[in-house]
Coordinates of C-alpha atoms in Angstrom, one line a residue:
X1 CA -104.3 162.8 -94.2
X2 CA -107.3 160.7 -95.2
X3 CA -106.3 157.6 -97.1
X4 CA -108.5 155.5 -99.3
X5 CA -107.5 151.8 -99.1
X6 CA -109.0 149.8 -101.9
X7 CA -109.2 146.1 -101.1
X8 CA -108.5 147.0 -97.5
X9 CA -110.4 144.0 -96.1
X10 CA -108.0 141.7 -97.9
X11 CA -104.8 140.1 -96.6
X12 CA -102.2 142.8 -97.2
X13 CA -104.8 145.6 -97.1
X14 CA -106.0 144.7 -93.6
X15 CA -102.5 144.7 -92.2
X16 CA -101.7 147.9 -93.9
X17 CA -104.9 149.5 -92.6
X18 CA -103.8 148.6 -89.0
X19 CA -100.4 150.2 -89.6
X20 CA -102.0 153.3 -91.1
X21 CA -104.3 153.7 -88.1
X22 CA -101.5 153.1 -85.7
X23 CA -99.5 155.9 -87.4
X24 CA -102.4 158.3 -87.0
X25 CA -103.8 158.4 -90.5
X26 CA -107.6 158.5 -91.1
X27 CA -108.6 155.8 -93.6
X28 CA -111.6 154.8 -95.7
X29 CA -111.7 151.2 -96.8
X30 CA -113.4 150.2 -100.1
X31 CA -113.9 146.5 -100.7
X32 CA -116.4 144.2 -102.5
X33 CA -115.5 141.0 -100.5
X34 CA -114.7 139.0 -103.6
X35 CA -111.7 137.5 -101.8
X36 CA -112.2 138.8 -98.2
X37 CA -114.7 138.7 -95.4
X38 CA -116.7 141.5 -93.7
X39 CA -115.5 140.2 -90.3
X40 CA -112.1 141.5 -91.1
X41 CA -113.3 145.1 -90.6
X42 CA -114.1 144.6 -87.0
X43 CA -110.8 142.8 -86.4
X44 CA -108.9 145.8 -87.9
X45 CA -110.8 148.0 -85.4
X46 CA -110.1 145.7 -82.5
X47 CA -106.3 145.4 -83.3
X48 CA -105.8 149.1 -84.0
X49 CA -108.2 150.3 -81.3
X50 CA -109.5 152.9 -83.7
X51 CA -112.5 153.3 -86.0
X52 CA -112.7 154.1 -89.7
X53 CA -115.2 154.4 -92.5
X54 CA -116.0 151.6 -95.0
X55 CA -117.7 151.6 -98.4
X56 CA -118.8 148.3 -100.0
X57 CA -117.7 149.1 -103.6
X58 CA -116.6 147.3 -106.7
X59 CA -114.0 149.5 -108.5
X60 CA -115.3 148.3 -111.8
X61 CA -118.4 150.3 -111.0
X62 CA -117.3 153.9 -111.8
X63 CA -120.5 155.4 -110.5
X64 CA -120.1 153.7 -107.1
X65 CA -116.4 154.7 -107.0
X66 CA -117.3 158.3 -107.7
X67 CA -119.7 158.3 -104.7
X68 CA -116.8 157.3 -102.5
X69 CA -114.7 160.3 -103.6
X70 CA -117.8 162.6 -103.4
X71 CA -118.3 161.5 -99.8
X72 CA -114.8 161.9 -98.5
X73 CA -112.0 164.3 -99.0
X74 CA -109.3 161.7 -100.0
X75 CA -105.7 162.9 -99.9
X76 CA -104.1 159.7 -101.3
X77 CA -104.9 156.1 -102.3
X78 CA -103.3 152.8 -101.6
X79 CA -104.6 150.4 -104.3
X80 CA -104.7 146.7 -103.4
X81 CA -108.0 145.7 -105.0
X82 CA -107.6 143.1 -107.8
X83 CA -107.6 139.5 -108.7
X84 CA -104.2 137.9 -107.9
X85 CA -103.9 134.2 -108.5
X86 CA -101.3 133.2 -111.2
X87 CA -102.8 129.8 -112.0
X88 CA -106.4 131.1 -112.1
X89 CA -105.3 133.9 -114.4
X90 CA -104.2 131.4 -116.9
X91 CA -107.6 129.7 -116.8
X92 CA -109.6 133.0 -116.7
X93 CA -107.5 135.6 -118.6
X94 CA -110.4 137.8 -119.7
X95 CA -111.8 138.0 -116.2
X96 CA -108.3 139.1 -115.0
X97 CA -107.8 141.7 -117.7
X98 CA -111.2 143.2 -117.3
X99 CA -111.2 143.3 -113.5
X100 CA -107.7 144.5 -112.9
X101 CA -107.4 147.0 -115.7
X102 CA -110.9 148.5 -115.7
X103 CA -110.9 148.9 -111.9
X104 CA -107.6 150.8 -112.0
X105 CA -108.6 153.0 -114.9
X106 CA -111.8 153.9 -113.1
X107 CA -109.8 154.6 -109.9
X108 CA -107.4 156.9 -111.7
X109 CA -110.2 158.8 -113.5
X110 CA -112.1 159.3 -110.2
X111 CA -108.9 160.5 -108.5
X112 CA -108.2 162.9 -111.3
X113 CA -111.7 164.3 -111.3
X114 CA -111.4 164.9 -107.5
X115 CA -107.9 166.4 -107.5
X116 CA -106.3 163.4 -105.7
X117 CA -103.0 162.6 -107.4
X118 CA -101.0 160.5 -104.9
X119 CA -101.2 156.7 -105.4
X120 CA -99.4 153.7 -103.9
X121 CA -99.9 150.8 -106.3
X122 CA -99.8 147.1 -105.3
X123 CA -97.7 145.7 -108.1
X124 CA -95.8 142.4 -108.2
X125 CA -92.4 140.7 -108.9
X126 CA -94.2 138.9 -111.7
X127 CA -93.4 141.9 -113.9
X128 CA -89.7 140.7 -114.1
X129 CA -90.8 137.7 -116.2
X130 CA -88.6 134.8 -117.1
X131 CA -85.6 136.4 -118.7
X132 CA -84.0 138.3 -115.8
X133 CA -81.6 136.7 -113.3
X134 CA -82.3 137.1 -109.6
X135 CA -81.8 139.2 -107.6
X136 CA -84.1 141.5 -109.5
X137 CA -83.5 145.2 -109.6
X138 CA -86.0 147.9 -110.6
X139 CA -84.2 148.9 -113.7
X140 CA -84.4 145.5 -115.4
X141 CA -86.6 145.0 -118.5
X142 CA -90.1 144.0 -117.7
X143 CA -92.3 141.2 -119.1
X144 CA -94.7 138.6 -117.7
X145 CA -95.4 134.9 -118.0
X146 CA -99.2 134.9 -117.2
X147 CA -102.2 137.1 -117.5
X148 CA -102.0 138.2 -113.8
X149 CA -98.5 139.4 -114.4
X150 CA -99.4 141.2 -117.6
X151 CA -102.2 143.1 -115.8
X152 CA -99.6 144.4 -113.4
X153 CA -97.2 145.2 -116.2
X154 CA -100.0 147.1 -118.1
X155 CA -101.1 149.0 -115.0
X156 CA -97.5 150.1 -114.3
X157 CA -97.3 151.4 -117.9
X158 CA -100.6 153.1 -117.6
X159 CA -99.6 154.8 -114.3
X160 CA -96.3 155.9 -115.9
X161 CA -98.3 157.5 -118.7
X162 CA -100.5 159.3 -116.2
X163 CA -97.5 160.8 -114.4
X164 CA -95.8 161.8 -117.7
X165 CA -99.0 163.6 -118.8
X166 CA -99.6 165.4 -115.5
X167 CA -96.5 166.3 -113.5
X168 CA -98.6 166.7 -110.3
X169 CA -99.1 163.0 -110.0
X170 CA -97.0 160.9 -107.6
X171 CA -97.1 157.1 -107.9
X172 CA -95.1 154.5 -106.0
X173 CA -95.1 151.2 -107.8
X174 CA -94.5 148.6 -105.1
X175 CA -93.3 145.3 -106.6
X176 CA -94.2 142.7 -103.9
X177 CA -92.4 139.4 -103.7
X178 CA -94.2 136.8 -101.6
X179 CA -96.0 138.1 -98.5
X180 CA -96.7 135.5 -95.8
X181 CA -97.2 135.4 -92.0
X182 CA -99.9 137.2 -90.0
X183 CA -100.4 139.9 -87.4
X184 CA -98.8 138.9 -84.0
X185 CA -102.2 139.3 -82.3
X186 CA -103.5 136.3 -84.1
X187 CA -106.5 138.3 -85.2
X188 CA -105.5 139.0 -88.8
X189 CA -104.0 136.7 -91.4
X190 CA -104.4 135.2 -94.9
X191 CA -107.9 133.6 -95.1
X192 CA -108.9 133.5 -98.8
X193 CA -112.4 132.4 -99.9
X194 CA -112.4 128.8 -101.2
X195 CA -109.3 126.7 -101.7
X196 CA -106.2 128.8 -101.4
X197 CA -104.2 129.6 -104.5
X198 CA -101.0 130.5 -102.6
X199 CA -98.6 128.3 -100.8
X200 CA -98.7 129.6 -97.2
X201 CA -102.5 129.6 -96.6
X202 CA -102.6 126.2 -98.1
X203 CA -99.9 124.9 -95.7
X204 CA -101.8 126.5 -92.8
X205 CA -105.0 124.7 -93.7
X206 CA -103.1 121.4 -94.0
X207 CA -101.7 122.0 -90.5
X208 CA -105.2 122.3 -89.0
X209 CA -106.6 119.3 -91.0
X210 CA -108.8 121.4 -93.3
X211 CA -106.9 120.1 -96.4
X212 CA -105.4 116.6 -96.7
X213 CA -102.0 117.5 -98.0
X214 CA -99.9 120.2 -99.8
X215 CA -99.4 119.9 -103.5
X216 CA -95.8 120.9 -104.5
X217 CA -95.9 122.0 -108.1
X218 CA -92.7 120.7 -109.6
X219 CA -89.5 119.3 -107.9
X220 CA -87.3 119.4 -110.9
X221 CA -86.4 123.1 -111.1
X222 CA -82.8 124.3 -111.1
X223 CA -82.8 125.1 -107.4
X224 CA -81.1 123.4 -104.4
X225 CA -84.0 121.1 -103.6
X226 CA -85.8 121.2 -107.0
X227 CA -88.7 123.2 -105.7
X228 CA -89.4 126.8 -106.6
X229 CA -87.5 129.5 -104.7
X230 CA -89.2 132.8 -103.8
X231 CA -88.5 135.8 -101.7
X232 CA -91.0 135.5 -98.8
X233 CA -91.7 138.7 -96.8
X234 CA -93.6 139.1 -93.5
X235 CA -96.9 140.8 -94.3
X236 CA -96.3 143.3 -91.4
X237 CA -92.9 144.3 -92.9
X238 CA -94.7 144.7 -96.3
X239 CA -97.5 146.8 -94.7
X240 CA -94.9 149.1 -93.1
X241 CA -93.4 149.6 -96.6
X242 CA -96.6 151.1 -97.8
X243 CA -96.4 153.8 -95.1
X244 CA -92.9 154.7 -96.3
X245 CA -94.1 154.8 -99.9
X246 CA -97.0 157.1 -98.8
X247 CA -94.4 159.4 -97.3
X248 CA -92.4 159.3 -100.5
X249 CA -95.5 160.3 -102.5
X250 CA -96.0 163.3 -100.3
X251 CA -92.5 164.6 -101.1
X252 CA -92.0 163.5 -104.8
X253 CA -93.7 163.4 -108.2
X254 CA -93.6 160.9 -111.0
X255 CA -93.9 157.2 -111.0
X256 CA -91.2 155.2 -109.3
X257 CA -90.9 151.4 -108.8
X258 CA -89.6 149.8 -105.5
X259 CA -89.0 146.2 -104.7
X260 CA -90.4 145.1 -101.3
X261 CA -88.9 141.8 -100.3
X262 CA -86.1 140.4 -98.0
X263 CA -83.5 139.9 -100.6
X264 CA -83.3 136.2 -99.8
X265 CA -84.9 133.2 -101.4
X266 CA -86.5 130.2 -99.7
X267 CA -87.8 127.1 -101.5
X268 CA -91.3 125.6 -101.2
X269 CA -89.9 122.8 -99.0
X270 CA -88.0 125.2 -96.8
X271 CA -91.2 127.1 -96.1
X272 CA -93.0 123.8 -95.4
X273 CA -90.3 122.6 -93.0
X274 CA -90.3 126.0 -91.3
X275 CA -94.0 125.7 -90.7
X276 CA -93.6 122.2 -89.4
X277 CA -91.2 123.5 -86.8
X278 CA -93.6 126.2 -85.8
X279 CA -96.6 123.9 -85.4
X280 CA -94.6 120.9 -84.1
X281 CA -95.7 118.2 -86.5
X282 CA -94.9 116.8 -89.9
X283 CA -97.2 117.9 -92.7
X284 CA -98.0 115.6 -95.7
X285 CA -97.3 116.7 -99.2
X286 CA -97.1 115.3 -102.7
X287 CA -95.3 116.4 -105.8
X288 CA -97.4 117.5 -108.8
X289 CA -96.6 118.7 -112.3
X290 CA -95.3 122.2 -112.8
X291 CA -97.9 125.0 -112.8
X292 CA -98.4 127.1 -115.9
X293 CA -96.6 130.4 -115.7
X294 CA -94.3 129.6 -112.8
X295 CA -90.6 130.2 -112.8
X296 CA -87.8 128.6 -110.9
X297 CA -86.3 131.4 -108.8
X298 CA -87.4 134.9 -107.8
X299 CA -85.9 137.1 -105.2
X300 CA -85.3 140.8 -104.8
X301 CA -82.6 143.4 -104.6
X302 CA -84.2 145.8 -102.1
X303 CA -81.4 148.3 -101.8
X304 CA -83.4 151.0 -103.6
X305 CA -86.3 150.8 -101.1
X306 CA -83.8 151.0 -98.3
X307 CA -82.0 154.0 -99.8
X308 CA -85.0 156.0 -101.1
X309 CA -87.8 155.0 -98.7
X310 CA -85.8 154.3 -95.6
X311 CA -87.4 150.8 -95.5
X312 CA -86.0 147.4 -94.9
X313 CA -87.6 144.0 -93.9
X314 CA -86.9 143.1 -90.3
X315 CA -88.7 139.8 -89.8
X316 CA -87.4 136.4 -91.0
X317 CA -88.9 133.0 -91.9
X318 CA -89.1 131.8 -88.3
X319 CA -91.3 134.9 -87.5
X320 CA -93.5 134.3 -90.6
X321 CA -94.2 130.7 -89.7
X322 CA -94.7 131.4 -86.0
X323 CA -97.2 134.2 -86.7
X324 CA -98.9 132.2 -89.4
X325 CA -99.4 129.2 -87.1
X326 CA -100.6 131.5 -84.3
X327 CA -103.3 132.9 -86.6
X328 CA -104.5 129.6 -88.0
X329 CA -104.6 127.7 -84.7
X330 CA -106.7 130.5 -83.3
X331 CA -108.9 130.6 -86.4
X332 CA -109.0 127.0 -87.8
X333 CA -112.4 127.7 -89.4
X334 CA -111.4 131.0 -90.8
X335 CA -112.5 134.5 -89.8

């Protein structure tokens, strides 16, 4: 099978690309490097020991996207490409709605026009909103607390509509919780452009002196230590979940959501202290006001993915922090 990986040079996309190549898939990566770097492509080749094709492409450009499908016989798509920062989405809602929705509509149209109807979609636990109680199950009512989350909600609805209208479509809606960590080789990890919006890459840059301290957004949540609790999952476990979802798409039709997490929550301070243990030093932090759109606790019930996909997270917080430290100490200035 030849798989199109949109956003394949990004954090999760690059790790998934390695797993796909290791499993014997042929891949085509499409990326516009809005939050990734061209150097990642060579690192994927180095880690996997295999080559692949690449197209520099913005999915909001339908003509450019059509050329990708014209050039390759694509069997299925794993769709990572999109803007993803909760806080930024509250500041730039129109940019998020335009980019995430238009790019996915273009992708689905190109897929339909080229007879490709298998899609693994990068969704998010943000679709569970504020009114559900963790652990979250896939049958809970959905909502969102920020524009980023609403784009995921809307795309899920759009994809369900596509599957309802055309019974040949197969779509796995993968609701990620909080991917962190890095590839054990130290060659691939989270290296966003600019100042990181997510916790783990921020901690990593504090650890190598690139940022002065970690800002902890709120310490008065109803959690054991007052800081936000999230379900952190090793990025390699998450990547392997995509291969299981791809197999599911080959054997099923319709749109089906799956949680990908560990089923356990860790607080911001627990992650920080875990990383301090990995790097062997104390890291400075200061408490700041709560961030718009954040909730207190979010973690997954992943029993459906285990039952239907045959997938379960295998790596823990110690592994995540060890591999994250290994990546940043080997790449203190980024990729």
